Coordinates of C-alpha atoms in Angstrom, one line a residue:
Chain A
X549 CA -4.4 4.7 30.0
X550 CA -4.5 1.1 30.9
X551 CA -1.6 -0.9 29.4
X552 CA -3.7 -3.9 29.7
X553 CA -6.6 -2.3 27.4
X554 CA -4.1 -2.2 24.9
X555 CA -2.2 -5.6 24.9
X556 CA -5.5 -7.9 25.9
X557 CA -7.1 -7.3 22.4
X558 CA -3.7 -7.9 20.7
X559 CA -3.2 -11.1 23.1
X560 CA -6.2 -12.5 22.1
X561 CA -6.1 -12.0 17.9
X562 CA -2.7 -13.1 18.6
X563 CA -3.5 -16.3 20.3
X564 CA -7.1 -16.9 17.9
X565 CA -4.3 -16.3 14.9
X566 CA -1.5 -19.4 16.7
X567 CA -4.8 -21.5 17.0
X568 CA -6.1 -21.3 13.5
X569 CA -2.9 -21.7 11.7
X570 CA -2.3 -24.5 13.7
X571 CA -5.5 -26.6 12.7
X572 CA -5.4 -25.3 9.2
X573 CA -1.3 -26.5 9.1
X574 CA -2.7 -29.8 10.4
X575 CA -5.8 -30.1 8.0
X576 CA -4.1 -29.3 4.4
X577 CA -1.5 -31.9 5.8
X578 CA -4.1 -34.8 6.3
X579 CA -6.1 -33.9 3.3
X580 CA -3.2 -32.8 1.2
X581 CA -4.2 -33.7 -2.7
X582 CA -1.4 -34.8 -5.0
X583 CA -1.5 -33.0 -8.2
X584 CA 0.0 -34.9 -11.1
X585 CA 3.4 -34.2 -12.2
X586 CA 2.7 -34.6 -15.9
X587 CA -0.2 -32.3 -16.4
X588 CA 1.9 -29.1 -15.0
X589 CA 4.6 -30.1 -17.6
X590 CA 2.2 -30.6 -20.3
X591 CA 0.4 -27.4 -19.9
X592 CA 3.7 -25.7 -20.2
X593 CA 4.4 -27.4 -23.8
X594 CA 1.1 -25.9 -24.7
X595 CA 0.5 -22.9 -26.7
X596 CA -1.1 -21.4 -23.7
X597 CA -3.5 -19.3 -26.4
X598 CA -6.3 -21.1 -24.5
X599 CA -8.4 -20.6 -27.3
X600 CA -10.7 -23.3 -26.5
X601 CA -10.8 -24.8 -30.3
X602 CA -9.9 -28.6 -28.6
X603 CA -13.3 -28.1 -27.0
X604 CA -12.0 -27.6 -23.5
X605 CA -12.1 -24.6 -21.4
X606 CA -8.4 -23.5 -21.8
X607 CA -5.2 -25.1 -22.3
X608 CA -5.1 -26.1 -18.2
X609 CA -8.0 -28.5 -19.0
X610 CA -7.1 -29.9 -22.3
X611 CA -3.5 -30.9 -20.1
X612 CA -5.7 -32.6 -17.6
X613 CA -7.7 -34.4 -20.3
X614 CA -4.8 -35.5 -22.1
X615 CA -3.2 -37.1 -19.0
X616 CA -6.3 -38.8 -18.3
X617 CA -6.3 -40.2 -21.7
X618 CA -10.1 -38.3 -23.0
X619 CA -8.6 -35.8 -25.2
X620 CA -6.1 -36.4 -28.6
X621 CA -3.2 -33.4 -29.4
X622 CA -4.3 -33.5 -32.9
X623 CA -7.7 -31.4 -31.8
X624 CA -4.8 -28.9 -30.4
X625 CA -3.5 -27.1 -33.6
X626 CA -2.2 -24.0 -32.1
X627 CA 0.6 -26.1 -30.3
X628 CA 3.7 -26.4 -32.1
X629 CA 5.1 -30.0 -33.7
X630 CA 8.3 -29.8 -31.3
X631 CA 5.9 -29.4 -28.6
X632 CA 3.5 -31.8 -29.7
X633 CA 6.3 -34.5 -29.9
X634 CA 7.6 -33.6 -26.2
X635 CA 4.3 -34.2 -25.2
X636 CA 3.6 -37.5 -27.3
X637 CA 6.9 -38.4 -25.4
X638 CA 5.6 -37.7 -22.0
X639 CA 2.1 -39.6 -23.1
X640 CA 3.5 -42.5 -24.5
X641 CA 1.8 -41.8 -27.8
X642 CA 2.8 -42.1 -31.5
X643 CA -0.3 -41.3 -33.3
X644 CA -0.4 -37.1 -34.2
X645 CA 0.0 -35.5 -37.4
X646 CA 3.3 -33.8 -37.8
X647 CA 1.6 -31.1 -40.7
X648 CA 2.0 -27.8 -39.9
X649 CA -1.1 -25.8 -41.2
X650 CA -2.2 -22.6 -41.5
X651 CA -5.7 -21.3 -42.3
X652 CA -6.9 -19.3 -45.7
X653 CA -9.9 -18.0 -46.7
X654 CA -11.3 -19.6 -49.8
X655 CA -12.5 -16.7 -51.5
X656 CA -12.1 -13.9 -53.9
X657 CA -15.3 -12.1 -53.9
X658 CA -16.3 -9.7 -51.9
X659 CA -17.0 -6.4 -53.8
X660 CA -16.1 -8.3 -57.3
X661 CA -19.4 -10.6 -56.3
X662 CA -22.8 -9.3 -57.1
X663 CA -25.7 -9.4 -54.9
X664 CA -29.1 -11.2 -54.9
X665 CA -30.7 -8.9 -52.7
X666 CA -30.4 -6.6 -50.5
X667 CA -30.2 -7.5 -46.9
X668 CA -30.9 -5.4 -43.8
X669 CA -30.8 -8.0 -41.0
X670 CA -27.6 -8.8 -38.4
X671 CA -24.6 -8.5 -40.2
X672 CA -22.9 -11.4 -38.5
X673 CA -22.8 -14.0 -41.3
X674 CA -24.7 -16.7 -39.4
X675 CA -27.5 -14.3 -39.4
X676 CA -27.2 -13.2 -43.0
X677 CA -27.0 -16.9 -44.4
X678 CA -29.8 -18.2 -42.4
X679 CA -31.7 -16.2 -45.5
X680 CA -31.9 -18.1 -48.5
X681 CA -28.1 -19.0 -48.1
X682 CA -26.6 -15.9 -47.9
X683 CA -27.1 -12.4 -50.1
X684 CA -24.4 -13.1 -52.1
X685 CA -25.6 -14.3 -55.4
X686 CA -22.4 -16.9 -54.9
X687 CA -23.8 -19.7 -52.7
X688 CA -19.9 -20.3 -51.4
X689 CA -19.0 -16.8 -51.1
X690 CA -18.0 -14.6 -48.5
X691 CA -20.6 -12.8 -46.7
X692 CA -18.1 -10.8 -45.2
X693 CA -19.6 -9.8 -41.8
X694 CA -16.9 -11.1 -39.4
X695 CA -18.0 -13.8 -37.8
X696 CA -14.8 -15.3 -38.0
X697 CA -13.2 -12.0 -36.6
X698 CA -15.4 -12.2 -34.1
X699 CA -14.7 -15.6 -33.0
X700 CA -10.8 -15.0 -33.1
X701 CA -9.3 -14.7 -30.0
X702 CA -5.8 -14.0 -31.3
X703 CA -6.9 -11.1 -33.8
X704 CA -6.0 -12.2 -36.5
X705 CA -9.1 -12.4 -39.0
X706 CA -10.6 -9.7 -40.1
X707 CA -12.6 -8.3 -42.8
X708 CA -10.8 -6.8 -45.3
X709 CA -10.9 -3.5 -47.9
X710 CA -13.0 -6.2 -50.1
X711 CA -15.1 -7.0 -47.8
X712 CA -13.4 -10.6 -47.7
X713 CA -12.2 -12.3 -44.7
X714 CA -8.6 -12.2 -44.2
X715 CA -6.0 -14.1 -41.8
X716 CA -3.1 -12.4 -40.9
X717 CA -0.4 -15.2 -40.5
X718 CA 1.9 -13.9 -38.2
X719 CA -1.1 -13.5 -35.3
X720 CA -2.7 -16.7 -36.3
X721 CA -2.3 -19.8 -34.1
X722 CA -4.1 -22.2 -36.0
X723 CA -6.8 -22.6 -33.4
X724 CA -9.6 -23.5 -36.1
X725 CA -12.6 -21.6 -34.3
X726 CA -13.1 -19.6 -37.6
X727 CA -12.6 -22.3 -39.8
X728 CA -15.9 -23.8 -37.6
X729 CA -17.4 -21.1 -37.2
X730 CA -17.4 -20.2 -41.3
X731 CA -21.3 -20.6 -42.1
X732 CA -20.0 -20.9 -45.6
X733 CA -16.5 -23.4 -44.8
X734 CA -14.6 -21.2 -47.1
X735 CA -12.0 -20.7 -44.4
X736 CA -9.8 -23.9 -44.9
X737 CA -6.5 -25.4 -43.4
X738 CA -3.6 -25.8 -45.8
X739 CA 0.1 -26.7 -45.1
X740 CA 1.8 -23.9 -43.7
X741 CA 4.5 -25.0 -46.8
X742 CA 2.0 -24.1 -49.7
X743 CA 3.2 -21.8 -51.8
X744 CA -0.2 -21.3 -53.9
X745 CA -3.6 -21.9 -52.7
X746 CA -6.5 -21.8 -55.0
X747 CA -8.6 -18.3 -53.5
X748 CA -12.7 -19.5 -54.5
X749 CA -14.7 -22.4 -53.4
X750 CA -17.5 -22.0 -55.7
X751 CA -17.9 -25.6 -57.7
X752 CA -20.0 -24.3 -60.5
X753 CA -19.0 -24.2 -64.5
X754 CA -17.8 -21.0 -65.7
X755 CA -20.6 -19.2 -67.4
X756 CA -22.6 -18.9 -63.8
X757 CA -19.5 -18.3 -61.9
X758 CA -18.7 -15.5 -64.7
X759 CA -22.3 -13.8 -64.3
X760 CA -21.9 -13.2 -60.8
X761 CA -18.4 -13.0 -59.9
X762 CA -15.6 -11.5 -61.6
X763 CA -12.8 -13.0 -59.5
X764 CA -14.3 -16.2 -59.3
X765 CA -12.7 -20.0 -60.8
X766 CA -14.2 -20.1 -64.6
X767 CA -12.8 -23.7 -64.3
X768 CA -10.9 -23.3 -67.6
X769 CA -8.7 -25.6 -66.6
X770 CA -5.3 -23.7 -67.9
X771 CA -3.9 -24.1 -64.1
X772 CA -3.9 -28.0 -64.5
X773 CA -2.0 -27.7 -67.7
X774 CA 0.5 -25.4 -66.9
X775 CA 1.2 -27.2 -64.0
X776 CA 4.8 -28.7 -65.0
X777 CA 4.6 -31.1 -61.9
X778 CA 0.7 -32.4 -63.1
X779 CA 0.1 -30.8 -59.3
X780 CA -3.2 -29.6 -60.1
X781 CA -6.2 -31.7 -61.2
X782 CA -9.6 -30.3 -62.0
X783 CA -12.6 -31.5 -59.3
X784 CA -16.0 -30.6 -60.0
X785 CA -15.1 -27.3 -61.5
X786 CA -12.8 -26.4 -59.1
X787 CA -8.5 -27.1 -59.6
X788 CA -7.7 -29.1 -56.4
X789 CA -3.7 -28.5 -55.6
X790 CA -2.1 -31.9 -54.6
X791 CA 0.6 -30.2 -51.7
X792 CA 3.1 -33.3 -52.3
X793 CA 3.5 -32.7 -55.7
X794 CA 3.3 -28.5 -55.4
X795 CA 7.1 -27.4 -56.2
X796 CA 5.8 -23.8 -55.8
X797 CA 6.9 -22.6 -59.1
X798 CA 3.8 -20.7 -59.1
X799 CA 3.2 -21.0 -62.6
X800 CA -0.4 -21.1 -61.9
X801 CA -0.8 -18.0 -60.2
X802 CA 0.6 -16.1 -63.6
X803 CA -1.7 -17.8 -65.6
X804 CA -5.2 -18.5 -63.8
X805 CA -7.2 -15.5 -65.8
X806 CA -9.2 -14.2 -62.3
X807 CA -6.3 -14.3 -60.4
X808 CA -8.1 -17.0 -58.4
X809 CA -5.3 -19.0 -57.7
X810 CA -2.9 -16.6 -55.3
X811 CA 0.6 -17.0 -54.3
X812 CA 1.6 -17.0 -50.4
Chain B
X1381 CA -42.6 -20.8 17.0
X1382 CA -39.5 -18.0 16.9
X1383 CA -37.3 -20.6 15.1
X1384 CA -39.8 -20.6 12.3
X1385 CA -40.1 -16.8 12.3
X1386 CA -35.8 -16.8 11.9
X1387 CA -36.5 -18.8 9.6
X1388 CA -38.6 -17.4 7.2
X1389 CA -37.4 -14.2 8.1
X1390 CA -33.7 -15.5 6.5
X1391 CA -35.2 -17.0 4.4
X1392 CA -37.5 -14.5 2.2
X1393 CA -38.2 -11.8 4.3
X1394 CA -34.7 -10.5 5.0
X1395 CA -33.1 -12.7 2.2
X1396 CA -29.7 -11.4 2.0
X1397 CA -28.9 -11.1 -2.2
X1398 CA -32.6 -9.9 -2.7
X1399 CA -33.6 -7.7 -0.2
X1400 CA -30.6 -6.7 1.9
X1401 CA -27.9 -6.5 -1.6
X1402 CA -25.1 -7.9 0.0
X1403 CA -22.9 -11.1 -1.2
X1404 CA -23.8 -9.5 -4.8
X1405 CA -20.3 -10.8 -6.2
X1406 CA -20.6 -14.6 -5.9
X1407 CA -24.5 -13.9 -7.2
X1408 CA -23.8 -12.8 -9.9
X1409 CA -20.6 -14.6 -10.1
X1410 CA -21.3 -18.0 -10.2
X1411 CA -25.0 -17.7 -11.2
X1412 CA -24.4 -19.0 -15.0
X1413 CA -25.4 -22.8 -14.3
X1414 CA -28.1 -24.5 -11.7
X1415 CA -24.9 -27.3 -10.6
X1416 CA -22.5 -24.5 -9.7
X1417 CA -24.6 -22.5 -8.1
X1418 CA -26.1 -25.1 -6.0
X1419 CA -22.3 -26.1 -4.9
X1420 CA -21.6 -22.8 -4.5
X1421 CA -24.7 -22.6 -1.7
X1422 CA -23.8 -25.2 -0.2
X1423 CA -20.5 -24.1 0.6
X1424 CA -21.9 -20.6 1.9
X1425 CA -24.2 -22.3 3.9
X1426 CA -21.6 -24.3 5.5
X1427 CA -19.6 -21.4 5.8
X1428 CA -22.5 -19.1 7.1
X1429 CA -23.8 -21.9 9.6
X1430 CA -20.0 -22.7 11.4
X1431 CA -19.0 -19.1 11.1
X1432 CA -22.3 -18.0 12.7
X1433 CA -21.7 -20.4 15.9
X1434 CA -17.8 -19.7 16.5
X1435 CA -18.3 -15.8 16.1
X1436 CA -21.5 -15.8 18.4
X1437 CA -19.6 -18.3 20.8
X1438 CA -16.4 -15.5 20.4
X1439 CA -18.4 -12.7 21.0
X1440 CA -20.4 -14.0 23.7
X1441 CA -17.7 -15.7 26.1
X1442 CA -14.5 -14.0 25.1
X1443 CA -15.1 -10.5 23.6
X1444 CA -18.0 -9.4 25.6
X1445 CA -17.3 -10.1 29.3
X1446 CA -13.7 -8.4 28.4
X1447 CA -15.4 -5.4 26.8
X1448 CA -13.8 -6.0 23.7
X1449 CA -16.4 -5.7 21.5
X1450 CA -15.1 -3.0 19.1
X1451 CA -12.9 -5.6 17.4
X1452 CA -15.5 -8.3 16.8
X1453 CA -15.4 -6.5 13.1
X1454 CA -11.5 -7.6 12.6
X1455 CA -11.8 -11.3 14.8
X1456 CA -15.0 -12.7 13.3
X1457 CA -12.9 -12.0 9.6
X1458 CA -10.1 -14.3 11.0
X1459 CA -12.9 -17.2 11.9
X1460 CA -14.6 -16.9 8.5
X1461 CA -11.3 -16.8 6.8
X1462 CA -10.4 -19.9 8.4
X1463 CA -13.4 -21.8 8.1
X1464 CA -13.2 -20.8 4.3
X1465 CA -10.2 -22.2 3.8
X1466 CA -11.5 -25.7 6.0
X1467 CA -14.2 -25.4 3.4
X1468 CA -11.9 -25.2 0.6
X1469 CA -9.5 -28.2 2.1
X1470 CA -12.2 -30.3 2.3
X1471 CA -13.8 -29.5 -1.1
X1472 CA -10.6 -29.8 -2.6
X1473 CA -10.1 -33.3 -1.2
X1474 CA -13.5 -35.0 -1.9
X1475 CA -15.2 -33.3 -4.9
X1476 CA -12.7 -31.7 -7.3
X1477 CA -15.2 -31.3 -10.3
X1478 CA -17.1 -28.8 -7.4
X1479 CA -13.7 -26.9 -6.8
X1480 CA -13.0 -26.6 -10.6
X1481 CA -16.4 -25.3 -10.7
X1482 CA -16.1 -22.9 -8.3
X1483 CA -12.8 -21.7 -9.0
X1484 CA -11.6 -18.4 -7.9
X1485 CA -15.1 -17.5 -6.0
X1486 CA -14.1 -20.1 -3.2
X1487 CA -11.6 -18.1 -1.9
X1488 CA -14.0 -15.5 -2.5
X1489 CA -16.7 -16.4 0.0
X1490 CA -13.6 -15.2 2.9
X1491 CA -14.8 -11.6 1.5
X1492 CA -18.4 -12.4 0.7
X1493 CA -19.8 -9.5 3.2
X1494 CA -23.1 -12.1 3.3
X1495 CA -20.5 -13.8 5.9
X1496 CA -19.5 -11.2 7.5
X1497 CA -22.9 -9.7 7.5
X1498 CA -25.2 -12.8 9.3
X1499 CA -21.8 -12.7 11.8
X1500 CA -22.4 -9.3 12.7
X1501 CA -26.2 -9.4 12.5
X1502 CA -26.0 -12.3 15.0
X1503 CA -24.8 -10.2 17.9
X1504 CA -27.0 -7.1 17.6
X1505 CA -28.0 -6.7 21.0
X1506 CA -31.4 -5.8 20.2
X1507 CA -32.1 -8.7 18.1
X1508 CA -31.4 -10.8 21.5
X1509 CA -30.7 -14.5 20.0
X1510 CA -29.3 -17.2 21.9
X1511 CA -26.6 -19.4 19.9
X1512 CA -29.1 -21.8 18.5
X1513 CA -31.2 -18.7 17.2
X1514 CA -27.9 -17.5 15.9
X1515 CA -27.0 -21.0 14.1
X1516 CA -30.2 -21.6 12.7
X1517 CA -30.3 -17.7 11.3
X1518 CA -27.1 -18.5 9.5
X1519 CA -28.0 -22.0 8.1
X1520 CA -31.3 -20.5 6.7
X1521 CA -29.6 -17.2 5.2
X1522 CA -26.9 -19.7 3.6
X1523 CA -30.6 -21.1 2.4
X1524 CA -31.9 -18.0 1.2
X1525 CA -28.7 -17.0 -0.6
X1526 CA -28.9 -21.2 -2.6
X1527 CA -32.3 -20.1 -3.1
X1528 CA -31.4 -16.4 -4.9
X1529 CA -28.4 -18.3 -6.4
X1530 CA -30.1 -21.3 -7.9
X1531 CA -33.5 -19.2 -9.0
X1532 CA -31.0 -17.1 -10.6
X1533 CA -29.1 -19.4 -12.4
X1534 CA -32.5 -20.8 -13.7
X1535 CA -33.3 -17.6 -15.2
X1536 CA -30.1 -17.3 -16.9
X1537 CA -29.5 -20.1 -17.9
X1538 CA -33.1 -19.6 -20.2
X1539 CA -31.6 -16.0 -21.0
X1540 CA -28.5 -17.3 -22.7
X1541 CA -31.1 -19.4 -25.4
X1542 CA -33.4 -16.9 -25.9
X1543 CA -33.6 -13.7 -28.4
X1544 CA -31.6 -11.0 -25.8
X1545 CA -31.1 -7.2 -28.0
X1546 CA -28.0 -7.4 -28.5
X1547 CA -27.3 -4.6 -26.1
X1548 CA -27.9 -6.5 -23.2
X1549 CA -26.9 -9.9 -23.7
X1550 CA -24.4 -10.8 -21.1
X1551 CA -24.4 -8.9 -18.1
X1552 CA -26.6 -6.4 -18.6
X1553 CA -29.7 -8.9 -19.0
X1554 CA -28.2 -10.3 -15.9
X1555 CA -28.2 -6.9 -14.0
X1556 CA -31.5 -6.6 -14.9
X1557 CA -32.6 -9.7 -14.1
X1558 CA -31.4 -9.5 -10.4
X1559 CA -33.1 -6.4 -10.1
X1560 CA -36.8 -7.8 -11.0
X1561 CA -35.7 -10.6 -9.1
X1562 CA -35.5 -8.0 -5.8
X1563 CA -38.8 -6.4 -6.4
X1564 CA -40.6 -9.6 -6.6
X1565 CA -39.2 -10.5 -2.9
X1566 CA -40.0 -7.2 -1.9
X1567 CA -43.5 -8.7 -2.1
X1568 CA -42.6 -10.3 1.5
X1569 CA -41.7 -7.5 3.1
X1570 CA -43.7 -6.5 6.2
X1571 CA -44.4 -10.4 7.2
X1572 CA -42.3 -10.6 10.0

C-alpha cells in the first residue's frame, strides 16, 4: 500500500481545515458585533418563565426591549419586586409598581349555577360564549372549559371538581395570560397580601342571582356591616374589598350566607 | 439555451423541497411567515450559489487529478460549513432582525442536505457541467427552494386564520399541505 494514498487525502483536509479557520478567525474579528452588557444582566433578573404575557416572544426579548427603552417592567408580573428594583436600578427608572399580586378566579358557580341551555359545541370557553354569552344562565359565570388551563404555561389553572377554574398559587407566576384570556374577566389580580377575596362577579340584585345560582352574591350587604374596619362597601350589587383597609379578620367570610366571600 | 434548461430544470422540474424531498427541515422550519422565509432563501441561495463554485472548483482541480474523489462527500461538508458560518458573520453584522428571525435554522443550513445535495449533484460525471453550469444550477435551486419556501409560507400563513379540525391544526395541516404542494409540481415532470 502506498503511504502517500494515505497521507495526501489527510494533507489536504488538513490544509482546506488551517485555511478556513483562518479566514473565518479573521472575519468574526472584523465583523465582530458587540452585544450589550445590560440586556445579559437583565435577562438574568427575569423570571425566565418566558411566558410571553409582556407581549414579547420570551423573557430574552422583553430584556432587549427594555434596554432599548420600548417595553415597561410593569407589563412583566411574573418577575419578582427585588428583581424588578435591580433592574429599575440598572435602567435608571423609578416608575413600577411595587404590589405583589396574585390571580383568583371570581367565581363560585360551576355546578351550584343552572344552565340556560344545553350546549354541544367546543368546550373551550371562547367557543361556548360566542353563544348568546355563554350557557350558563349567569352572564359572569364560569363556563368552566379551560381556556385559561389551556393558556397556562406554568400549570397552574385548571378546572376544578366544580367545574370552576382554579389557580394553584404555589405554580402560579402571575403572568396574566388567563386573566386575558378569560372570555368572562372573572379571573382577577388581587394583592398577594389579601386575606379575603370576594368569590362571584355577577352585579345583579339578589332575587335573580338567587334563581340561578346558589353560591352566588345576594348582595345583602351583611359583609359591609360586619366589617369592623368599614373595609367593604357595596358597588352595584357586588361588596368591593378596599385591600388598605382589609385587616384580614375575616369576619366576612363567617358571615356572607353563600359563602361568596372566601378566605385565602 | 442549456442555461435556461438548468434553469428551469432547478427551478420546477427538479425543485429540490418539492420533487427531490430534501432540505425538508428548514421547509417546514421556517415556513410560518412570507419575511422569514424569504430571508431564509436568500441565505440558502447564497449559500447554495458559493458552495456550488468552491466544491466544483475543489473537485475539479484538486480532488480529481489526485484521484481523490471518494472524500468529496467529507471536504465539500467543510466548504459549506464554512461558507455558512461567513453567511451567518455577515447576517449577524448587517441585519440582526433577519438573524433573530432565523434563529437556530442558520446554523442549520451547514446540515441542510439541499447543500450538500446541489454540491454533489454538481459533479456527477454524467451530468457533464462546466463551473458556470454548476453556479448557475446552484443559484437557481437556492431559487426553487425561496420559491417552495415562500409559496409555503403563503399557504400557512392563510391556514393559521382559517377553520383547521382541530386534529390537524399545527403541523399536521402543514404536513399535508407540503404534500399537495409536491403533487402539484409533479405536474412539471417530464419537461426537461
Amino acid at each position: 500500500m502506498n503511504l502517500l494514498n494515505v497521507l495526501l487525502p489527510a494533507i489536504i483536509l488538513i490544509s482546506l481545515a488551517i485555511i478556513f479557520s483562518a479566514i473565518l478567525a479573521v472575519l468574526s474579528e472584523k465583523l465582530a458585533v458587540k452585544e450589550n452588557e445590560k440586556i445579559k444582566e437583565i435577562q438574568s433578573l427575569l423570571s425566565g418563565a418566558n411566558c410571553g404575557a409582556c407581549g414579547y416572544a420570551g423573557c430574552k426579548s422583553f430584556a432587549e426591549a427594555l434596554v432599548s427603552g420600548k417595553a415597561d417592567i410593569n407589563t412583566c408580573n411574573a418577575t419578582s419586586i427585588e428583581n424588578k428594583k435591580k433592574i429599575a436600578e440598572i435602567l435608571n427608572i423609578t416608575s413600577f409598581s411595587t404590589n405583589e399580586t396574585i390571580a383568583v378566579v371570581a367565581c363560585n358557580g360551576g355546578n351550584n349555577t343552572e344552565n340556560k341551555f344545553d350546549y354541544q359545541g367546543f368546550t373551550d370557553c371562547k367557543s361556548a360564549a360566542l353563544v348568546s354569552g355563554g350557557y350558563k344562565a349567569c352572564a359572569y359565570g364560569c363556563l368552566g372549559g379551560g381556556t385559561c388551563a389551556n393558556v397556562c404555561n406554568s400549570d397552574a389553572a385548571s378546572i376544578n371538581c366544580q367545574n370552576i377554574g382554579e389557580i394553584n398559587r404555589s405554580l402560579c407566576v402571575k403572568c396574566g395570560l388567563c386573566v386575558n384570556a378569560c372570555p368572562k374577566r372573572i379571573i382577577k389580580f388581587i394583592p398577594a397580601s389579601a386575606k379575603v377575596y370576594v368569590k362571584c362577579s355577577n352585579h345583579n340584585k339578589g332575587a335573580a342571582v338567587k334563581n340561578i345560582c346558589s353560591k352566588g352574591c345576594i348582595a345583602c350587604g351583611l359583609c359591609a356591616k360586619i366589617c369592623p374596619e368599614n373595609a367593604v362597601t357595596l358597588i352595584d350589587n357586588l361588596p368591593e374589598i378596599d385591600y388598605t383597609k382589609c385587616v384580614g379578620c375575616g369576619l366576612c367570610a363567617q358571615k356572607c350566607p353563600t359563602e361568596v366571600i372566601t378566605q385565602l | 439555451m442549456e442555461y435556461l434548461i438548468i434553469i428551469v430544470s432547478a427551478v420546477f422540474v427538479n425543485n429540490f423541497v418539492l420533487s427531490q424531498i430534501l432540505g425538508i427541515c428548514p421547509f417546514l422550519g421556517v415556513s410560518k411567515k412570507i419575511d422569514t422565509s424569504v430571508g431564509m432563501g436568500i441565505a440558502v441561495t447564497f449559500v447554495m450559489g458559493v458552495a456550488s463554485v468552491f466544491t466544483y472548483a475543489l473537485n475539479a482541480y484538486v480532488l480529481t487529478p489526485l484521484n481523490l474523489e471518494y472524500i468529496q462527500t467529507i471536504v465539500f461538508i467543510l466548504v459549506i460549513a464554512v461558507l455558512v458560518q461567513i453567511a451567518e458573520i455577515i447576517i449577524k453584522r448587517f441585519s440582526s432582525t433577519l438573524y433573530n428571525a432565523l434563529g437556530v435554522y442558520l446554523p442549520l443550513i451547514t446540515t441542510n442536505c439541499a447543500v450538500l445535495g446541489v454540491a454533489l449533484i454538481n459533479v456527477t460525471p454524467s451530468l457533464n457541467y462546466n463551473l458556470l453550469s454548476a453556479f448557475v444550477n446552484g443559484v437557481f435551486s437556492g431559487v426553487g427552494f425561496t420559491l417552495a419556501l415562500v409559496l409555503m409560507a403563503g399557504i400557512r400563513e392563510k391556514t393559521v386564520t382559517s377553520d383547521v379540525p382541530r386534529a390537524f391544526r399545527g403541523f399536521p395541516i402543514a404536513l399535508i399541505t407540503a404534500g399537495i404542494m409536491s403533487m402539484a409540481f409533479l405536474a412539471f415532470s417530464g419537461m426537461v
